[in-house]
Tab-separated table of C-alpha atoms in Angstrom:
chain	number	residue	atom	x	y	z
A	276	UNK	CA	0.000	0.000	0.000
A	277	UNK	CA	1.412	3.385	-1.026
A	278	UNK	CA	1.940	5.797	1.855
A	279	UNK	CA	1.662	9.517	1.088
A	280	UNK	CA	3.348	11.792	3.605
A	281	UNK	CA	4.019	15.522	3.494
A	282	UNK	CA	6.323	17.912	1.585
A	283	UNK	CA	8.417	19.973	3.990
A	284	UNK	CA	11.732	21.729	3.509
A	285	UNK	CA	11.880	20.978	-0.202
A	286	UNK	CA	11.377	17.216	0.002
A	287	UNK	CA	8.849	14.495	0.699
A	288	UNK	CA	8.792	13.364	4.314
A	289	UNK	CA	6.960	10.521	5.988
A	290	UNK	CA	4.181	11.183	8.448
A	291	UNK	CA	5.028	10.522	12.093
A	292	UNK	CA	1.626	10.831	13.766
A	293	UNK	CA	0.628	7.230	13.106
A	294	UNK	CA	-2.732	8.428	11.766
A	295	UNK	CA	-3.743	7.840	8.148
A	296	UNK	CA	-6.745	8.322	5.864
A	297	UNK	CA	-7.633	6.090	2.931
A	298	UNK	CA	-7.266	7.469	-0.595
A	299	UNK	CA	-9.719	5.768	-2.952
A	300	UNK	CA	-9.848	5.144	-6.654
A	301	UNK	CA	-13.409	6.425	-7.156
A	302	UNK	CA	-13.862	4.389	-10.329
A	303	UNK	CA	-13.239	1.048	-8.613
A	304	UNK	CA	-14.041	1.850	-4.993
A	305	UNK	CA	-10.665	0.406	-3.981
A	306	UNK	CA	-8.247	1.957	-1.519
A	307	UNK	CA	-5.165	2.839	-3.581
A	308	UNK	CA	-3.090	4.667	-0.959
A	309	UNK	CA	-3.050	6.007	2.568
A	310	UNK	CA	-2.242	9.625	3.352
A	311	UNK	CA	-0.655	10.694	6.623
A	312	UNK	CA	-2.620	13.027	8.872
A	313	UNK	CA	-0.317	15.534	10.523
A	314	UNK	CA	0.037	15.998	14.239
A	315	UNK	CA	0.295	19.390	15.931
A	316	UNK	CA	4.056	18.860	16.176
A	317	UNK	CA	4.387	18.159	12.444
A	318	UNK	CA	2.421	21.283	11.561
A	319	UNK	CA	4.503	23.359	13.982
A	320	UNK	CA	7.694	22.065	12.352
A	321	UNK	CA	6.435	22.908	8.854
A	322	UNK	CA	5.482	26.431	9.925
A	323	UNK	CA	8.859	26.978	11.630
A	324	UNK	CA	10.627	25.752	8.493
A	325	UNK	CA	8.632	28.222	6.367
A	326	UNK	CA	9.251	31.093	8.774
A	327	UNK	CA	13.001	30.515	8.597
A	328	UNK	CA	13.010	30.574	4.794
A	329	UNK	CA	10.690	33.548	4.238
A	330	UNK	CA	12.869	36.619	5.049
A	331	UNK	CA	15.463	35.846	2.372
A	332	UNK	CA	12.691	35.229	-0.185
A	333	UNK	CA	11.032	38.536	0.699
A	334	UNK	CA	14.372	40.257	0.152
A	335	UNK	CA	14.693	38.667	-3.301
A	336	UNK	CA	13.677	41.182	-5.943
A	337	UNK	CA	10.253	40.549	-7.495
A	338	UNK	CA	11.666	40.013	-10.979
A	339	UNK	CA	13.679	37.028	-9.760
A	340	UNK	CA	10.623	35.671	-7.966
A	341	UNK	CA	8.681	36.068	-11.202
A	342	UNK	CA	11.294	34.024	-13.068
A	343	UNK	CA	10.527	31.101	-10.764
A	344	UNK	CA	6.879	31.382	-11.795
A	345	UNK	CA	7.921	31.527	-15.437
A	346	UNK	CA	9.881	28.285	-15.112
A	347	UNK	CA	7.037	26.717	-13.116
A	348	UNK	CA	4.666	27.367	-16.037
A	349	UNK	CA	7.088	25.593	-18.376
A	350	UNK	CA	7.249	22.599	-16.050
A	351	UNK	CA	3.458	22.425	-15.741
A	352	UNK	CA	3.206	22.218	-19.517
A	353	UNK	CA	5.930	19.568	-19.605
A	354	UNK	CA	4.215	17.388	-16.986
A	355	UNK	CA	0.612	18.105	-17.992
A	356	UNK	CA	-0.247	14.497	-18.853
A	357	UNK	CA	1.373	13.125	-15.704
A	358	UNK	CA	-0.447	15.622	-13.471
A	359	UNK	CA	-3.799	14.998	-15.171
A	360	UNK	CA	-3.491	11.225	-14.834
A	361	UNK	CA	-2.647	11.450	-11.118
A	362	UNK	CA	-5.509	13.875	-10.591
A	363	UNK	CA	-8.046	11.696	-12.412
A	364	UNK	CA	-6.923	8.568	-10.594
A	365	UNK	CA	-7.694	10.073	-7.171
A	366	UNK	CA	-10.555	12.443	-7.985
A	367	UNK	CA	-12.343	10.536	-10.756
A	368	UNK	CA	-12.817	13.365	-13.242
A	369	UNK	CA	-12.105	12.771	-16.932
A	370	UNK	CA	-8.622	13.392	-18.322
A	371	UNK	CA	-9.665	16.446	-20.404
A	372	UNK	CA	-11.340	17.910	-17.315
A	373	UNK	CA	-8.269	17.133	-15.202
A	374	UNK	CA	-6.081	18.977	-17.708
A	375	UNK	CA	-8.479	21.906	-17.489
A	376	UNK	CA	-8.019	21.827	-13.708
A	377	UNK	CA	-4.248	22.165	-14.151
A	378	UNK	CA	-4.511	24.776	-16.905
A	379	UNK	CA	-6.767	27.057	-14.856
A	380	UNK	CA	-4.114	27.038	-12.138
A	381	UNK	CA	-1.326	27.504	-14.678
A	382	UNK	CA	-3.054	30.659	-15.932
A	383	UNK	CA	-2.828	32.184	-12.456
A	384	UNK	CA	0.880	31.329	-12.374
A	385	UNK	CA	1.209	33.139	-15.719
A	386	UNK	CA	-0.527	36.192	-14.261
A	387	UNK	CA	1.877	36.130	-11.309
A	388	UNK	CA	4.831	36.511	-13.675
A	389	UNK	CA	3.694	40.153	-13.716
A	390	UNK	CA	4.532	40.529	-10.008
A	391	UNK	CA	7.144	43.292	-10.541
A	392	UNK	CA	4.447	45.525	-12.001
A	393	UNK	CA	1.665	44.431	-9.636
A	394	UNK	CA	3.772	45.137	-6.550
A	395	UNK	CA	4.683	48.700	-7.515
A	396	UNK	CA	3.690	51.308	-4.959
A	397	UNK	CA	2.717	54.969	-5.289
A	398	UNK	CA	4.821	58.119	-5.080
A	399	UNK	CA	4.008	61.748	-4.456
A	400	UNK	CA	6.762	64.311	-4.967
A	401	UNK	CA	6.471	67.533	-3.011
A	402	UNK	CA	3.710	66.466	-0.639
A	403	UNK	CA	4.949	69.326	1.546
A	404	UNK	CA	8.007	71.580	1.676
A	405	UNK	CA	10.859	69.216	0.816
A	406	UNK	CA	8.652	66.234	1.652
A	407	UNK	CA	8.091	63.196	-0.535
A	408	UNK	CA	5.587	60.465	0.249
A	409	UNK	CA	5.535	56.931	-1.101
A	410	UNK	CA	3.881	53.586	-0.407
A	411	UNK	CA	5.108	50.043	-0.894
A	412	UNK	CA	3.478	46.628	-0.765
A	413	UNK	CA	5.276	44.164	1.478
A	414	UNK	CA	4.639	40.457	2.091
A	415	UNK	CA	2.794	39.298	5.191
A	416	UNK	CA	5.244	36.531	6.151
A	417	UNK	CA	3.935	32.976	6.444
A	418	UNK	CA	0.455	32.394	5.028
A	419	UNK	CA	-1.667	29.281	4.515
A	420	UNK	CA	-4.255	27.740	2.235
A	421	UNK	CA	-6.859	25.060	2.982
A	422	UNK	CA	-8.121	23.669	-0.309
A	423	UNK	CA	-10.898	21.267	-1.395
A	424	UNK	CA	-10.983	17.929	-3.178
A	425	UNK	CA	-12.792	19.050	-6.327
A	426	UNK	CA	-9.916	21.079	-7.826
A	427	UNK	CA	-6.709	19.624	-6.357
A	428	UNK	CA	-4.474	21.486	-8.846
A	429	UNK	CA	-6.287	24.710	-9.669
A	430	UNK	CA	-7.243	26.018	-6.242
A	431	UNK	CA	-3.867	25.331	-4.558
A	432	UNK	CA	-2.235	27.294	-7.394
A	433	UNK	CA	-4.803	30.083	-7.018
A	434	UNK	CA	-3.519	30.394	-3.468
A	435	UNK	CA	0.207	29.718	-3.440
A	436	UNK	CA	1.192	31.368	-6.745
A	437	UNK	CA	0.264	34.948	-5.792
A	438	UNK	CA	1.353	34.377	-2.197
A	439	UNK	CA	4.837	33.267	-3.252
A	440	UNK	CA	5.135	35.905	-5.983
A	441	UNK	CA	4.499	38.529	-3.290
A	442	UNK	CA	7.381	37.211	-1.177
A	443	UNK	CA	5.533	35.092	1.375
A	444	UNK	CA	6.105	31.515	2.492
A	445	UNK	CA	3.111	29.214	2.109
A	446	UNK	CA	1.656	26.296	4.077
A	447	UNK	CA	-0.761	24.241	1.972
A	448	UNK	CA	-3.260	21.901	3.639
A	449	UNK	CA	-4.934	20.155	0.675
A	450	UNK	CA	-7.830	17.718	0.770
A	451	UNK	CA	-6.866	14.318	2.096
A	452	UNK	CA	-9.100	12.716	-0.556
A	453	UNK	CA	-6.741	13.489	-3.467
A	454	UNK	CA	-3.364	14.502	-2.013
A	455	UNK	CA	-0.903	13.462	-4.738
A	456	UNK	CA	-1.143	16.419	-7.143
A	457	UNK	CA	-0.473	19.158	-4.539
A	458	UNK	CA	2.781	17.426	-3.589
A	459	UNK	CA	3.698	17.048	-7.271
A	460	UNK	CA	3.109	20.792	-7.715
A	461	UNK	CA	5.396	21.552	-4.777
A	462	UNK	CA	8.115	19.395	-6.335
A	463	UNK	CA	7.782	21.328	-9.587
A	464	UNK	CA	8.130	24.621	-7.720
A	465	UNK	CA	11.412	23.410	-6.239
A	466	UNK	CA	12.568	22.324	-9.699
A	467	UNK	CA	11.607	25.786	-10.975
A	468	UNK	CA	14.010	27.370	-8.495
A	469	UNK	CA	11.885	28.086	-5.427
A	470	UNK	CA	14.097	27.884	-2.323
A	471	UNK	CA	13.342	25.050	0.084
A	472	UNK	CA	10.861	25.669	2.868
A	473	UNK	CA	8.801	28.320	1.087
A	474	UNK	CA	6.072	25.905	-0.025
A	475	UNK	CA	5.306	23.192	2.498
A	476	UNK	CA	2.436	20.763	1.922
A	477	UNK	CA	1.021	19.280	5.113
A	478	UNK	CA	-1.732	16.681	4.820
A	479	UNK	CA	-4.232	16.394	7.615
A	480	UNK	CA	-7.766	16.652	8.932
A	481	UNK	CA	-9.489	19.091	11.277
A	482	UNK	CA	-6.563	18.942	13.702
A	483	UNK	CA	-4.269	20.326	11.003
A	484	UNK	CA	-6.801	23.009	10.098
A	485	UNK	CA	-7.108	24.155	13.714
A	486	UNK	CA	-3.332	24.191	14.069
A	487	UNK	CA	-3.156	26.601	11.123
A	488	UNK	CA	-5.935	28.799	12.453
A	489	UNK	CA	-4.430	29.099	15.929
A	490	UNK	CA	-0.745	29.491	15.032
A	491	UNK	CA	0.531	32.990	15.718
A	492	UNK	CA	3.135	32.860	12.951
A	493	UNK	CA	0.586	32.431	10.156
A	494	UNK	CA	-0.682	35.848	9.075
A	495	UNK	CA	-3.403	34.964	6.565
A	496	UNK	CA	-5.569	31.998	5.597
A	497	UNK	CA	-7.380	31.216	2.351
A	498	UNK	CA	-10.081	28.541	2.283
A	499	UNK	CA	-12.414	26.955	-0.270
A	500	UNK	CA	-15.049	24.387	0.739
A	501	UNK	CA	-18.538	24.182	2.195
A	502	UNK	CA	-20.233	27.204	3.748
A	503	UNK	CA	-20.398	25.897	7.347
A	504	UNK	CA	-16.649	25.227	7.328
A	505	UNK	CA	-15.940	28.510	5.522
A	506	UNK	CA	-17.767	30.338	8.310
A	507	UNK	CA	-15.853	28.360	10.926
A	508	UNK	CA	-12.471	29.055	9.336
A	509	UNK	CA	-13.261	32.728	8.802
A	510	UNK	CA	-14.495	33.352	12.343
A	511	UNK	CA	-11.663	31.445	14.030
A	512	UNK	CA	-8.951	32.924	11.811
A	513	UNK	CA	-10.128	36.513	12.194
A	514	UNK	CA	-10.594	36.047	15.938
A	515	UNK	CA	-6.904	35.140	16.014
A	516	UNK	CA	-6.046	38.354	14.158
A	517	UNK	CA	-5.419	36.805	10.747
A	518	UNK	CA	-6.554	37.935	7.351
A	519	UNK	CA	-9.021	35.456	5.881
A	520	UNK	CA	-10.694	34.895	2.527
A	521	UNK	CA	-13.075	31.949	2.728
A	522	UNK	CA	-15.293	30.704	-0.070
A	523	UNK	CA	-18.216	28.387	0.579
A	524	UNK	CA	-21.127	26.678	-1.124
A	525	UNK	CA	-23.230	27.625	-4.110
A	526	UNK	CA	-26.590	27.159	-5.762
A	527	UNK	CA	-26.051	28.579	-9.215
A	528	UNK	CA	-29.141	29.513	-11.233
A	529	UNK	CA	-29.357	29.866	-15.001
A	530	UNK	CA	-32.334	31.836	-16.310
A	531	UNK	CA	-33.583	30.971	-19.793
A	532	UNK	CA	-35.649	33.729	-21.369
A	533	UNK	CA	-38.309	32.989	-24.041
A	534	UNK	CA	-36.128	34.599	-26.715
A	535	UNK	CA	-33.075	32.446	-25.910
A	536	UNK	CA	-31.603	29.944	-28.345
A	537	UNK	CA	-32.932	26.824	-26.612
A	538	UNK	CA	-30.528	24.446	-28.338
A	539	UNK	CA	-27.622	26.539	-27.108
A	540	UNK	CA	-29.177	26.820	-23.643
A	541	UNK	CA	-29.803	23.073	-23.362
A	542	UNK	CA	-26.229	22.246	-24.364
A	543	UNK	CA	-24.936	24.806	-21.875
A	544	UNK	CA	-27.034	23.352	-19.072
A	545	UNK	CA	-25.904	19.798	-19.721
A	546	UNK	CA	-22.229	20.746	-19.734
A	547	UNK	CA	-22.470	23.089	-16.766
A	548	UNK	CA	-24.779	20.882	-14.732
A	549	UNK	CA	-23.213	17.465	-15.212
A	550	UNK	CA	-19.539	18.107	-15.974
A	551	UNK	CA	-17.223	16.691	-13.274
A	552	UNK	CA	-20.320	14.860	-11.933
A	553	UNK	CA	-21.602	18.211	-10.680
A	554	UNK	CA	-18.750	18.484	-8.155
A	555	UNK	CA	-17.986	22.112	-8.986
A	556	UNK	CA	-18.776	25.211	-6.968
A	557	UNK	CA	-19.679	26.901	-10.264
A	558	UNK	CA	-21.884	24.080	-11.581
A	559	UNK	CA	-25.339	25.147	-12.717
A	560	UNK	CA	-27.748	23.229	-10.507
A	561	UNK	CA	-30.959	25.227	-11.113
A	562	UNK	CA	-32.447	26.022	-14.527
A	563	UNK	CA	-35.165	28.705	-14.542
A	564	UNK	CA	-37.105	28.811	-17.820
A	565	UNK	CA	-39.461	31.804	-18.128
A	566	UNK	CA	-42.925	30.868	-19.381
A	567	UNK	CA	-44.633	27.492	-19.729
A	568	UNK	CA	-43.830	27.110	-23.404
A	569	UNK	CA	-40.139	27.825	-22.731
A	570	UNK	CA	-40.102	25.316	-19.876
A	571	UNK	CA	-41.834	22.575	-21.861
A	572	UNK	CA	-39.542	23.036	-24.848
A	573	UNK	CA	-36.464	23.092	-22.612
A	574	UNK	CA	-37.409	19.851	-20.846
A	575	UNK	CA	-38.055	18.238	-24.222
A	576	UNK	CA	-34.514	19.127	-25.303
A	577	UNK	CA	-32.822	18.360	-21.997
A	578	UNK	CA	-34.222	14.908	-21.218
A	579	UNK	CA	-32.679	12.989	-24.149
A	580	UNK	CA	-29.357	14.787	-23.664
A	581	UNK	CA	-29.215	13.773	-20.000
A	582	UNK	CA	-30.209	10.197	-20.810
A	583	UNK	CA	-27.429	10.025	-23.423
A	584	UNK	CA	-24.625	11.177	-21.124
A	585	UNK	CA	-21.601	8.876	-21.290
A	586	UNK	CA	-20.406	7.972	-17.822
A	587	UNK	CA	-17.274	6.005	-17.020
A	588	UNK	CA	-13.743	5.957	-15.598
A	589	UNK	CA	-11.103	8.327	-16.909
A	590	UNK	CA	-9.425	5.381	-18.614
A	591	UNK	CA	-12.454	4.897	-20.895
A	592	UNK	CA	-11.378	7.662	-23.289
A	593	UNK	CA	-11.712	11.379	-23.861
A	594	UNK	CA	-15.338	11.126	-24.976
A	595	UNK	CA	-16.549	10.270	-21.446
A	596	UNK	CA	-18.780	13.096	-20.178
A	597	UNK	CA	-18.196	12.577	-16.478
A	598	UNK	CA	-16.834	10.048	-14.037
A	599	UNK	CA	-17.676	8.884	-10.511
A	600	UNK	CA	-18.259	10.964	-7.425
A	601	UNK	CA	-15.260	11.297	-5.148
A	602	UNK	CA	-16.328	8.967	-2.299
A	603	UNK	CA	-19.013	6.471	-1.366
A	604	UNK	CA	-20.272	8.931	1.252
A	605	UNK	CA	-20.713	11.588	-1.428
A	606	UNK	CA	-22.624	9.115	-3.616
A	607	UNK	CA	-24.916	8.128	-0.742
A	608	UNK	CA	-25.583	11.769	0.118
A	609	UNK	CA	-26.475	12.770	-3.459
A	610	UNK	CA	-28.769	9.777	-3.933
A	611	UNK	CA	-30.440	10.617	-0.619
A	612	UNK	CA	-31.168	14.154	-1.795
A	613	UNK	CA	-32.670	12.794	-5.021
A	614	UNK	CA	-34.860	10.480	-2.911
A	615	UNK	CA	-35.936	13.491	-0.860
A	616	UNK	CA	-36.817	15.451	-3.999
A	617	UNK	CA	-39.104	12.643	-5.148
A	618	UNK	CA	-40.761	12.521	-1.714
A	619	UNK	CA	-41.342	16.274	-1.786
A	620	UNK	CA	-43.194	16.013	-5.094
A	621	UNK	CA	-40.696	17.094	-7.727
A	622	UNK	CA	-41.018	15.330	-11.094
A	623	UNK	CA	-37.934	13.150	-11.674
A	624	UNK	CA	-37.823	13.238	-15.475
A	625	UNK	CA	-34.506	11.360	-15.733
A	626	UNK	CA	-33.477	9.021	-12.908
A	627	UNK	CA	-29.791	8.124	-12.795
A	628	UNK	CA	-29.747	6.550	-9.332
A	629	UNK	CA	-29.671	3.000	-10.659
A	630	UNK	CA	-26.725	3.467	-13.003
A	631	UNK	CA	-24.191	0.648	-12.867
A	632	UNK	CA	-21.193	-0.015	-15.069
A	633	UNK	CA	-19.973	-3.517	-15.838
A	634	UNK	CA	-16.601	-4.113	-14.275
A	635	UNK	CA	-16.947	-1.045	-12.048
A	636	UNK	CA	-19.880	-2.091	-9.879
A	637	UNK	CA	-18.065	-0.936	-6.716
A	638	UNK	CA	-17.201	2.459	-8.166
A	639	UNK	CA	-18.930	5.620	-6.967
A	640	UNK	CA	-20.926	6.172	-10.156
A	641	UNK	CA	-24.432	7.474	-10.672
A	642	UNK	CA	-26.222	8.682	-13.775
A	643	UNK	CA	-27.501	12.158	-14.414
A	644	UNK	CA	-30.775	13.141	-12.746
A	645	UNK	CA	-33.168	15.766	-14.105
A	646	UNK	CA	-35.966	17.217	-11.976
A	647	UNK	CA	-38.887	19.314	-13.221
A	648	UNK	CA	-41.473	21.295	-11.264
A	649	UNK	CA	-39.106	21.966	-8.376
A	650	UNK	CA	-40.267	24.639	-5.921
A	651	UNK	CA	-38.451	27.003	-3.551
A	652	UNK	CA	-39.480	25.117	-0.414
A	653	UNK	CA	-37.881	21.800	-1.443
A	654	UNK	CA	-34.581	20.594	0.007
A	655	UNK	CA	-33.177	19.897	-3.466
A	656	UNK	CA	-33.634	23.602	-4.249
A	657	UNK	CA	-32.256	24.979	-1.001
A	658	UNK	CA	-29.301	22.600	-0.590
A	659	UNK	CA	-26.074	22.447	-2.570
A	660	UNK	CA	-26.295	18.888	-3.925
A	661	UNK	CA	-22.778	18.684	-5.416
A	662	UNK	CA	-23.699	15.867	-7.764
A	663	UNK	CA	-25.043	15.231	-11.288
A	664	UNK	CA	-28.504	16.630	-10.556
A	665	UNK	CA	-30.225	19.513	-12.372
A	666	UNK	CA	-33.452	21.044	-11.033
A	667	UNK	CA	-35.854	22.960	-13.260
A	668	UNK	CA	-37.831	25.681	-11.459
A	669	UNK	CA	-40.479	27.219	-13.686
A	670	UNK	CA	-41.117	30.966	-13.581
A	671	UNK	CA	-44.004	32.873	-15.150
A	672	UNK	CA	-42.087	36.121	-15.648
A	673	UNK	CA	-38.612	37.613	-15.717
A	674	UNK	CA	-39.186	39.281	-12.331
A	675	UNK	CA	-40.210	35.963	-10.766
A	676	UNK	CA	-37.164	34.280	-12.272
A	677	UNK	CA	-34.862	37.057	-11.082
A	678	UNK	CA	-36.189	36.798	-7.538
A	679	UNK	CA	-35.043	33.178	-7.216
A	680	UNK	CA	-31.265	33.805	-7.240
A	681	UNK	CA	-31.786	37.213	-5.593
A	682	UNK	CA	-33.422	35.635	-2.544
A	683	UNK	CA	-31.290	32.490	-2.299
A	684	UNK	CA	-28.745	32.420	0.523
A	685	UNK	CA	-25.888	31.558	-1.845
A	686	UNK	CA	-24.386	34.011	-4.304
A	687	UNK	CA	-21.475	32.381	-6.098
A	688	UNK	CA	-22.375	32.372	-9.803
A	689	UNK	CA	-25.373	32.832	-12.058
A	690	UNK	CA	-26.212	33.129	-15.746
A	691	UNK	CA	-28.925	34.327	-18.098
A	692	UNK	CA	-29.521	33.192	-21.666
A	693	UNK	CA	-31.280	35.775	-23.801
A	694	UNK	CA	-31.006	37.646	-27.099
A	695	UNK	CA	-32.198	40.899	-25.507
A	696	UNK	CA	-29.495	43.327	-24.428
A	697	UNK	CA	-31.747	45.339	-22.125
A	698	UNK	CA	-32.722	42.236	-20.161
A	699	UNK	CA	-29.108	41.117	-19.920
A	700	UNK	CA	-27.922	44.514	-18.674
A	701	UNK	CA	-30.743	44.720	-16.137
A	702	UNK	CA	-29.902	41.243	-14.858
A	703	UNK	CA	-26.184	41.985	-14.540
A	704	UNK	CA	-26.909	45.234	-12.693
A	705	UNK	CA	-29.532	44.002	-10.233
A	706	UNK	CA	-28.352	40.504	-9.313
A	707	UNK	CA	-26.624	40.185	-5.928
A	708	UNK	CA	-24.177	37.492	-7.003
A	709	UNK	CA	-20.407	37.686	-7.441
A	710	UNK	CA	-19.952	36.174	-10.917
A	711	UNK	CA	-22.447	36.627	-13.740
A	712	UNK	CA	-22.650	34.990	-17.145
A	713	UNK	CA	-24.580	36.398	-20.103
A	714	UNK	CA	-25.043	33.511	-22.509
A	715	UNK	CA	-22.106	31.943	-20.639
A	716	UNK	CA	-23.128	29.135	-18.282
A	717	UNK	CA	-20.016	28.943	-16.072
A	718	UNK	CA	-18.700	32.502	-15.700
A	719	UNK	CA	-15.385	31.721	-14.006
A	720	UNK	CA	-13.260	34.861	-14.472
A	721	UNK	CA	-9.890	34.581	-16.164
A	722	UNK	CA	-6.728	34.863	-14.086
A	723	UNK	CA	-6.329	38.631	-14.505
A	724	UNK	CA	-9.802	39.260	-13.041
A	725	UNK	CA	-10.890	38.013	-9.611
A	726	UNK	CA	-13.003	35.064	-8.461
A	727	UNK	CA	-15.414	35.343	-5.550
A	728	UNK	CA	-19.001	34.875	-4.442
A	729	UNK	CA	-21.370	37.013	-2.403
A	730	UNK	CA	-23.718	36.288	0.485
A	731	UNK	CA	-23.021	32.899	2.104
A	732	UNK	CA	-20.720	31.917	-0.744
A	733	UNK	CA	-17.903	34.212	0.332
A	734	UNK	CA	-16.458	35.586	3.566
A	735	UNK	CA	-13.829	38.308	3.525
A	736	UNK	CA	-13.189	41.549	1.689
A	737	UNK	CA	-10.997	40.347	-1.175
A	738	UNK	CA	-11.457	37.770	-3.926
A	739	UNK	CA	-9.124	35.069	-5.189
A	740	UNK	CA	-6.429	35.659	-7.825
A	741	UNK	CA	-6.166	38.683	-10.110
A	742	UNK	CA	-5.292	42.030	-8.494
A	743	UNK	CA	-7.121	41.062	-5.292
A	744	UNK	CA	-4.735	38.158	-4.788
A	745	UNK	CA	-1.785	40.526	-4.614
A	746	UNK	CA	-3.653	42.844	-2.261
A	747	UNK	CA	-4.593	39.967	0.041
A	748	UNK	CA	-1.047	38.629	0.369
A	749	UNK	CA	0.613	42.010	0.961
A	750	UNK	CA	0.162	44.989	3.243
A	751	UNK	CA	0.790	48.623	2.461
A	752	UNK	CA	3.458	50.670	4.176
A	753	UNK	CA	3.512	54.421	3.592
A	754	UNK	CA	6.705	56.442	4.073
A	755	UNK	CA	6.896	60.213	4.542
A	756	UNK	CA	10.408	61.489	3.819
A	757	UNK	CA	12.130	64.814	4.354
A	758	UNK	CA	15.878	65.310	4.035
A	759	UNK	CA	18.001	67.783	6.069
A	760	UNK	CA	17.791	70.577	3.513
A	761	UNK	CA	14.085	70.824	4.219
A	762	UNK	CA	14.291	70.837	8.026
A	763	UNK	CA	13.351	73.873	10.036
A	764	UNK	CA	14.963	74.953	13.259
A	765	UNK	CA	13.150	74.096	16.429
A	766	UNK	CA	10.540	71.578	17.433
A	767	UNK	CA	6.992	71.544	16.039
A	768	UNK	CA	4.075	70.674	18.307
A	769	UNK	CA	1.194	70.967	15.843
A	770	UNK	CA	-0.004	67.920	13.896
A	771	UNK	CA	1.585	68.023	10.420
A	772	UNK	CA	-0.620	69.565	7.725
A	773	UNK	CA	-0.015	70.445	4.089
A	774	UNK	CA	1.614	73.886	3.810
């Protein structure tokens, strides 16, 4: 049985706590490895190692730090197939989707090559008699990221790339469900020229999380996961005086107006709703057609597409639409929510609960499920399902459709499909959600913009990656300077003002 430890001080190290978690192959249901769960002492050692390495890195000029990112991008491209295969083996997503996971992280690394420009401060000459004033952005020190299972390459890179480019050291606590890729990424960073100790990967469970949140050395924490844990991490981290950006759950609605291209909308819904088995925080899980005729036509187009979805292991080829869920517990939970939807009276148009694949009967597979006539009071509408389940909620008017995402507790992403510019502009202006798509079903911003939800989907003032990433991982220092030629004789006792 393969044992996966940690990555500390520039190398893989074995776990010493004696505690392990099973790492499954979701396609077969078999345990393929065991990952060490760090003790308090192991986490303390990793943090101390990072703290020792950070000052010299902060003193390294940003152009040299950017060159490490540049080499890292080259290495990601070189090892793309290897990373994708390792990711698919532990997560279950298809190989093309796994490569997309890596590429979306790579794009943030590319953005971070611009660190010398992004870290420039401001300067005012002659702020007063002989006085100049300037600001500079300086790293925080040691920072940490707690990342989820569903994007084991992308989200760690969203965190550690800007943090390192800014001159920080980084402690990464990835998901214990798919721990191999984060360690592989750390090895590539060392190969790219990152000094040892600046990126330490510590596997663990809640004990490791709490150790991060309570450690006085760690200055900031980034988290992605469920809303209850996001709230927990945010409240505990900020209570300890840390910066925190914590992103939680989602219930992403897509409104389909009567004038929309329904073929385009149906294709968008199938890809956005069922890709990666629905295990995406930006998956569309609620379709809102406006008008009965729109709803009926949409269901007529959706049902055969959902029934025709090709489901299988990543080894079955690049034409597989989605693979298994990540664990048996996840599969049981999703099926239970589908059961609840049936009990509550929703119309299960396509039932994928009984899906089974020959040779993979113990895998965590289920087919796509499509509900119609879902209402706001049902659990399948209120809860983030995180599985291959799409709910259709019918609306009689645009205002009724708009009210659904407006009044939902989550505010991660949303979309509208329409040919009418006025409707699209009104929707984009009025919706209280962080990321909006207009005829785009999954509006994940590119690396040079920022990613973040509103309401109970996001906690903290700054988003992930883009300019906000550099703001989050630095703090501003402002210097007021006057040289001897501008000094006056005698002491001044009045607060300085512009003269």
